[in-house]
Coordinates of C-alpha atoms in Angstrom, one line a residue:
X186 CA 7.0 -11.7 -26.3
X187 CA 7.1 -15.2 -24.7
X188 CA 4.4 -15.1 -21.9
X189 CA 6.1 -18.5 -20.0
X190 CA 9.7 -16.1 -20.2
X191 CA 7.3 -13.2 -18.8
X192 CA 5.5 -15.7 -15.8
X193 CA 9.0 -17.3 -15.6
X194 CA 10.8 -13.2 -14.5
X195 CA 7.6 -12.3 -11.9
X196 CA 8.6 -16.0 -10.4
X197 CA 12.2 -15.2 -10.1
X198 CA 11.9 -11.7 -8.8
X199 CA 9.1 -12.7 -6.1
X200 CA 11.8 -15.7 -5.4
X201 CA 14.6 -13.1 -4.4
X202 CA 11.9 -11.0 -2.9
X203 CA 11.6 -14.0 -0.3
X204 CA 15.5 -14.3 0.1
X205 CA 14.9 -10.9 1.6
X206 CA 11.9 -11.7 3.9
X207 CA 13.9 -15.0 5.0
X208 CA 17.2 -13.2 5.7
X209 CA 15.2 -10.3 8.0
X210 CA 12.8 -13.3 9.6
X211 CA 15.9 -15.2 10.2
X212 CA 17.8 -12.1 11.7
X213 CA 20.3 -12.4 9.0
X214 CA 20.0 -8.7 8.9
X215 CA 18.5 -6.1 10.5
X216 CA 15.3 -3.2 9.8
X217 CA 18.1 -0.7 9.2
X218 CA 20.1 -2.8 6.5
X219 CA 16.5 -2.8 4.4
X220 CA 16.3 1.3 5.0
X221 CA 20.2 1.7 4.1
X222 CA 20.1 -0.7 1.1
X223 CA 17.0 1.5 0.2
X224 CA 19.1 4.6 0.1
X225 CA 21.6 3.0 -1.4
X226 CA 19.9 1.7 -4.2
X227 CA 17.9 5.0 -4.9
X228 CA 21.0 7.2 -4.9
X229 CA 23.1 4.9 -6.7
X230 CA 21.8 1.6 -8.4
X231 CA 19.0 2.9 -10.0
X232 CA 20.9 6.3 -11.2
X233 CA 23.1 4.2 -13.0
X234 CA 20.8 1.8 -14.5
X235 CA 18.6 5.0 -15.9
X236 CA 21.6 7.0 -17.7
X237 CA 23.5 3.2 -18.7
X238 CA 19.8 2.6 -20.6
X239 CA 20.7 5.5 -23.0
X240 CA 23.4 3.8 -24.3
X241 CA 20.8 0.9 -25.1
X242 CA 18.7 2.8 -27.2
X243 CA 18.4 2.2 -30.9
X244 CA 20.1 4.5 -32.9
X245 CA 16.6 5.2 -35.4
X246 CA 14.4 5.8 -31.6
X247 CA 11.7 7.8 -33.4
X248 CA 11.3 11.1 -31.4
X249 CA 8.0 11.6 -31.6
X250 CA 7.8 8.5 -29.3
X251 CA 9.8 9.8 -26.7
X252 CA 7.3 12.7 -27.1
X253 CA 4.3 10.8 -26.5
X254 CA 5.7 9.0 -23.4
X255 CA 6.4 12.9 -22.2
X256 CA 2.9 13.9 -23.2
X257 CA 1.3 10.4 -21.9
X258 CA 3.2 10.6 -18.2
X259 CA 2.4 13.8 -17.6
X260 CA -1.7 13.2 -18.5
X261 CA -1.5 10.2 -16.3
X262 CA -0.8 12.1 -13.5
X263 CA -2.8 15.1 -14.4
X264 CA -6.1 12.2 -14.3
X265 CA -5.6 9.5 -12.1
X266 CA -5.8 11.6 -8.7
X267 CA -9.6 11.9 -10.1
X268 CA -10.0 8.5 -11.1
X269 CA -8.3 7.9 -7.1
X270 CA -10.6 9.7 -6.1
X271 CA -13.5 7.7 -7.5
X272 CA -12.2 4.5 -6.6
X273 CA -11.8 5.5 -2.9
X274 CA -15.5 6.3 -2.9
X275 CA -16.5 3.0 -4.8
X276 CA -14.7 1.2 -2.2
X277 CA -16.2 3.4 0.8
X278 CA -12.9 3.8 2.1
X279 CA -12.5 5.2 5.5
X280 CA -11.8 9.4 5.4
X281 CA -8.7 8.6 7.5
X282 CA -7.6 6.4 4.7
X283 CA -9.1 8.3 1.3
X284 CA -5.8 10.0 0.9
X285 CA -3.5 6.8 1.4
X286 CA -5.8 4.3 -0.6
X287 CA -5.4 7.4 -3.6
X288 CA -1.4 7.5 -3.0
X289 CA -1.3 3.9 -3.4
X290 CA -3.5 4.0 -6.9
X291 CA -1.7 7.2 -8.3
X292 CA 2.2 6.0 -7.7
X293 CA 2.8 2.6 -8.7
X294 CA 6.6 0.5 -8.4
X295 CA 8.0 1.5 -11.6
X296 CA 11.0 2.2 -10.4
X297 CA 12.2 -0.5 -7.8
X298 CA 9.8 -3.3 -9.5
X299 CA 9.0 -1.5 -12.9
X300 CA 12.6 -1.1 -14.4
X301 CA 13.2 -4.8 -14.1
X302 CA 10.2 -6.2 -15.4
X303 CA 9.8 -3.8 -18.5
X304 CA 13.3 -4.9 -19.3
X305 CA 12.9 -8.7 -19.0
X306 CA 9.8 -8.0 -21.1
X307 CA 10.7 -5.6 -23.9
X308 CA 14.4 -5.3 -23.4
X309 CA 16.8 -2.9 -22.0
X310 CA 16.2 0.1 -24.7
X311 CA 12.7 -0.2 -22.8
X312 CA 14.2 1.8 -19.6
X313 CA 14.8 4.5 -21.4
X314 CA 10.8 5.1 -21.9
X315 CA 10.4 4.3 -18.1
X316 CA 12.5 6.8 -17.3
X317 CA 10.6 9.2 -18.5
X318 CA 7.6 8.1 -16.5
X319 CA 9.7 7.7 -13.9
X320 CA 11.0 11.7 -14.3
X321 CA 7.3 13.1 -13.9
X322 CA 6.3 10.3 -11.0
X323 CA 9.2 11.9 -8.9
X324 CA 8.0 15.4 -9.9
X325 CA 3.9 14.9 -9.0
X326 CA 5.1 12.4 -5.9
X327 CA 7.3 15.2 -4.7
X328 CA 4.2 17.5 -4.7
X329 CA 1.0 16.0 -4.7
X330 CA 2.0 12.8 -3.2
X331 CA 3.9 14.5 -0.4
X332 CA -0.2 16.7 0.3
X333 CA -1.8 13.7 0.4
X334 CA 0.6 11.9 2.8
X335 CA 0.8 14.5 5.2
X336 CA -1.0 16.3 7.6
X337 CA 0.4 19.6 7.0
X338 CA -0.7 19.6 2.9
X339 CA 1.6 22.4 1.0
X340 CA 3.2 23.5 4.1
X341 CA 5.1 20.1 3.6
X342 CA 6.6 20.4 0.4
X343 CA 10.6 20.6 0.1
X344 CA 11.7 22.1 -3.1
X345 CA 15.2 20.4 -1.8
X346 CA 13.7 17.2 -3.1
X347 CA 13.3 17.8 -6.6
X348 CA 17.5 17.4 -6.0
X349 CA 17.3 13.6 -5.6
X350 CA 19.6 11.2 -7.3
X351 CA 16.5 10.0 -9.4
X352 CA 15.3 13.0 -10.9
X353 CA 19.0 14.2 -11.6
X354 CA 19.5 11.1 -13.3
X355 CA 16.4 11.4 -15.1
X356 CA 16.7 14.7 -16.6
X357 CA 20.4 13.6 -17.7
X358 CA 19.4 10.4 -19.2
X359 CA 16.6 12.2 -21.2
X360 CA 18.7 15.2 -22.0
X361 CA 21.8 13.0 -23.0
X362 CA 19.1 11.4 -25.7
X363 CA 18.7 14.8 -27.0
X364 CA 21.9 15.7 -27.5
X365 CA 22.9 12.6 -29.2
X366 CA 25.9 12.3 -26.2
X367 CA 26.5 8.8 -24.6
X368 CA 29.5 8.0 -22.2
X369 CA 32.7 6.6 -22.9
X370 CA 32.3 2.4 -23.0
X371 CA 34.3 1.8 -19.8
X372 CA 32.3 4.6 -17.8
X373 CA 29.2 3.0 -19.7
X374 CA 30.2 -0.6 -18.5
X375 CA 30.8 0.2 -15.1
X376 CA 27.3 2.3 -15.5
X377 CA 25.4 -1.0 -16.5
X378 CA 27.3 -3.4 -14.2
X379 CA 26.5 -1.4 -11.1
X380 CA 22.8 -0.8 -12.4
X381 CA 22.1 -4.1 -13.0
X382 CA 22.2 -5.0 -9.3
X383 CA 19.2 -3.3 -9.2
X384 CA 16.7 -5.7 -9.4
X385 CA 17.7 -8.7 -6.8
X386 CA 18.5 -5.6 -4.1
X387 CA 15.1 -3.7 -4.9
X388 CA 13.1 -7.2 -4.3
X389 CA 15.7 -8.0 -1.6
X390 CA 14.4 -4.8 -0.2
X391 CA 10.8 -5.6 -0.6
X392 CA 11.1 -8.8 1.3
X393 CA 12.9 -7.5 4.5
X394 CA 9.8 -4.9 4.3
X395 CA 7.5 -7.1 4.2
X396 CA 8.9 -8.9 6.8
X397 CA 7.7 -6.6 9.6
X398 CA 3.8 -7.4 8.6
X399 CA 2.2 -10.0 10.3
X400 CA 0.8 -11.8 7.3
X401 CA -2.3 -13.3 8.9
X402 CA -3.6 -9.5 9.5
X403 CA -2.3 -9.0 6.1
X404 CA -4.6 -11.2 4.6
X405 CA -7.2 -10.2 7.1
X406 CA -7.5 -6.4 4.8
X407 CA -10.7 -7.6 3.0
X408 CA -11.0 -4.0 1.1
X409 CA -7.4 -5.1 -0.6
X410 CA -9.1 -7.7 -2.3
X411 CA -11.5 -5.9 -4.9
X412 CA -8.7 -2.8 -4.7
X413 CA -6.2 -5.4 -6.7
X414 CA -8.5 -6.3 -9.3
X415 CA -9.4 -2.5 -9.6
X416 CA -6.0 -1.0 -10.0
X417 CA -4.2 -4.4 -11.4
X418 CA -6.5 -5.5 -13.6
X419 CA -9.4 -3.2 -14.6
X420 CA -7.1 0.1 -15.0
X421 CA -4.3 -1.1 -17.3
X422 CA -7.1 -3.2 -19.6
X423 CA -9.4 0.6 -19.1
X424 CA -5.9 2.2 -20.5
X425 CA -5.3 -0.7 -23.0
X426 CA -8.9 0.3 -24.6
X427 CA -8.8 4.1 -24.7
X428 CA -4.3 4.2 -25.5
X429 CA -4.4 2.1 -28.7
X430 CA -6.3 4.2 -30.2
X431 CA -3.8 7.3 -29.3
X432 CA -0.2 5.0 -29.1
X433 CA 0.3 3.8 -32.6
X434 CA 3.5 2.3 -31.8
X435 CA 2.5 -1.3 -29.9
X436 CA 6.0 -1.3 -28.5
X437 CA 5.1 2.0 -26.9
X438 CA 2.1 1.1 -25.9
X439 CA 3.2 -2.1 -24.3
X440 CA 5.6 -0.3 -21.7
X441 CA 2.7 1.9 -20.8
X442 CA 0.3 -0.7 -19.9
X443 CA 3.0 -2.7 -18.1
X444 CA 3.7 0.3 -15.9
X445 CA 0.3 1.1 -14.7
X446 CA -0.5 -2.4 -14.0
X447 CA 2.7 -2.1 -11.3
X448 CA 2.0 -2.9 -8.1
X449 CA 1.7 0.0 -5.1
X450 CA 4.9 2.1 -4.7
X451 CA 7.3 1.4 -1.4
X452 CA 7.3 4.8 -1.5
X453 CA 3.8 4.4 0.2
X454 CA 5.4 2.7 3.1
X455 CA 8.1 5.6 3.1
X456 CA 5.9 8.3 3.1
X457 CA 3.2 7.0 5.3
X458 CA 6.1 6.6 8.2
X459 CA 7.7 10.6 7.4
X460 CA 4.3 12.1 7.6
X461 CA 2.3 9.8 10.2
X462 CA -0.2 8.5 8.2
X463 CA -0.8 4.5 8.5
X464 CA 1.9 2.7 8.3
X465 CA 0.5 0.0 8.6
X466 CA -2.1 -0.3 6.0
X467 CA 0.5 0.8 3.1
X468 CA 2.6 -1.7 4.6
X469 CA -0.1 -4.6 3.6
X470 CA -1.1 -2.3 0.0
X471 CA 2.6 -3.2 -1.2
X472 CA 2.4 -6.5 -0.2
X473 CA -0.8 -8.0 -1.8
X474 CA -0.5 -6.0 -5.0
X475 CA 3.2 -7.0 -5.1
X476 CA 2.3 -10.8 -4.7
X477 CA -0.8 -10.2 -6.7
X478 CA 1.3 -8.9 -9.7
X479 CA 2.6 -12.4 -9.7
X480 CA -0.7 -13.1 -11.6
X481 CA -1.8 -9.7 -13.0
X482 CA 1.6 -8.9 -15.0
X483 CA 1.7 -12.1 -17.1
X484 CA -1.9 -11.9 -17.3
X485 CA -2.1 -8.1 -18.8
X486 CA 1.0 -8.9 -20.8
X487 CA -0.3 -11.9 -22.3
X488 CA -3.8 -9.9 -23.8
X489 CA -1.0 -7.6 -25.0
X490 CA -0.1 -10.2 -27.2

């Protein structure tokens, strides 16, 4: 791992992220192209790129670490609403805020922003693992992350959205690995063509959110700054500590680490505007931890080294 190739990927993907910002400042397009291209890119992009990443995979993949990323996703999310929890009250959030500010720590971009990055980092075969995170983010954000977000707690929950593109795809992509089964080469191409638009339209994305923030009351969000250092920084080095002694597989471990030290989910910003919560303040939480991750990625993946 070449940490200048690493600093040199965060630089390029915050550089399209600003196309995106420019071309919604500029009027270039509009609020509803960002939401549309969202949609687009969650039931179609990203699908692909998650079942083309099978073919990627080596053929000696050692199944006990696909396993482990099962068993290591699913603890995740079983402990960090606790360790949410705990930040929220370190920081003295607000109570109108607690649930948002835990959102934001427990669902991190690994899809839109984490796909990308892993695979600049360790390669496309590496998708395949974040997938599998990715399968058990959609399945606690679609329950938990849905109580937290809303007023109404369980009596929100849609069972209808287990049904999105990104967990079908998910469950195919790992059940394909299973079976040993892998698309036809043309059907694969146009699988991994299509999915690697992915990452220039999810930053593109990104910017034309961002681009509804004012950025001097951005900046003004004082409680953001220790909050990056705590979930950017001090988390994924806290995982780094207690996982190597549990992931013996560095490669493995690696992918981990890189996903938790993501950014905050646009899902956030999603959510937040479905359910009425504040908008506003997740609006600013994906913006300085995604600019922040400018920094933090390199730096967590050069003390992986």
């Amino acid at each position: 791992m070449d940490i200048m190739v690493v600093i040199s990927q965060m630089l390029e993907l915050f550089l399209i992220l600003a196309f995106g910002y420019i071309a919604a400042k500029k009027k270039v397009v509009s609020g509803n192209f960002g939401s549309q291209l969202s949609n687009f890119i969650l039931s179609i992009t990203l699908p692909c790129m998650m079942l083309a990443s099978v073919a990627t995979m080596p053929a000696d993949t050692n199944n006990s670490d696909v396993i482990m990323m099962f068993i290591i996703s699913i603890l995740f999310y079983v402990v960090m609403p606790f360790i949410a929890y705990l930040i929220v009250r370190i920081l003295m959030v607000p109570k109108e805020d607690r649930y948002l500010y835990m959102y934001m720590t427990i669902w991190s971009n690994v899809g839109f922003m984490g796909f990308p990055v892993i695979a600049s980092i360790f390669g496309e075969s590496a998708i395949f693992y974040a997938t599998i995170f990715n399968l058990i983010f959609n399945v606690s954000n679609f329950t938990l992350g849905i109580m937290l977000m809303s007023k109404e707690g369980r009596n929100a929950l849609d069972v209808r959205k287990f049904l999105s593109p990104g967990m079908v795809s998910s469950i195919i992509a790992v059940i394909m690995f299973a079976c040993h089964f892998k698309f036809p080469e043309l059907l694969n191409d146009t699988l991994k063509t299509v999915g690697s638009t992915t990452t220039p339209l999810a930053m593109i994305v990104i910017g034309i959110a961002l681009s509804g923030i004012s950025v001097r009351s951005v900046f003004a969000e004082f409680r953001l700054y220790p909050y990056v250092i705590i979930k950017q920084v001090l988390l994924p080095l806290l995982a780094w500590v207690i996982l190597r002694n549990v992931i013996i597989n560095p490669y493995l471990l690696g992918i981990v680490i890189i996903i938790i030290a993501m950014p905050v989910a646009t899902s956030s910003v999603l959510f937040a505007n479905r359910y009425e919560n504040n908008v506003e303040l997740a609006t600013k939480g994906v913006f300085i931890t995604t600019l922040a991750s400018v920094v933090t990625i390199p730096m967590i993946a050069f003390l992986l080294m």
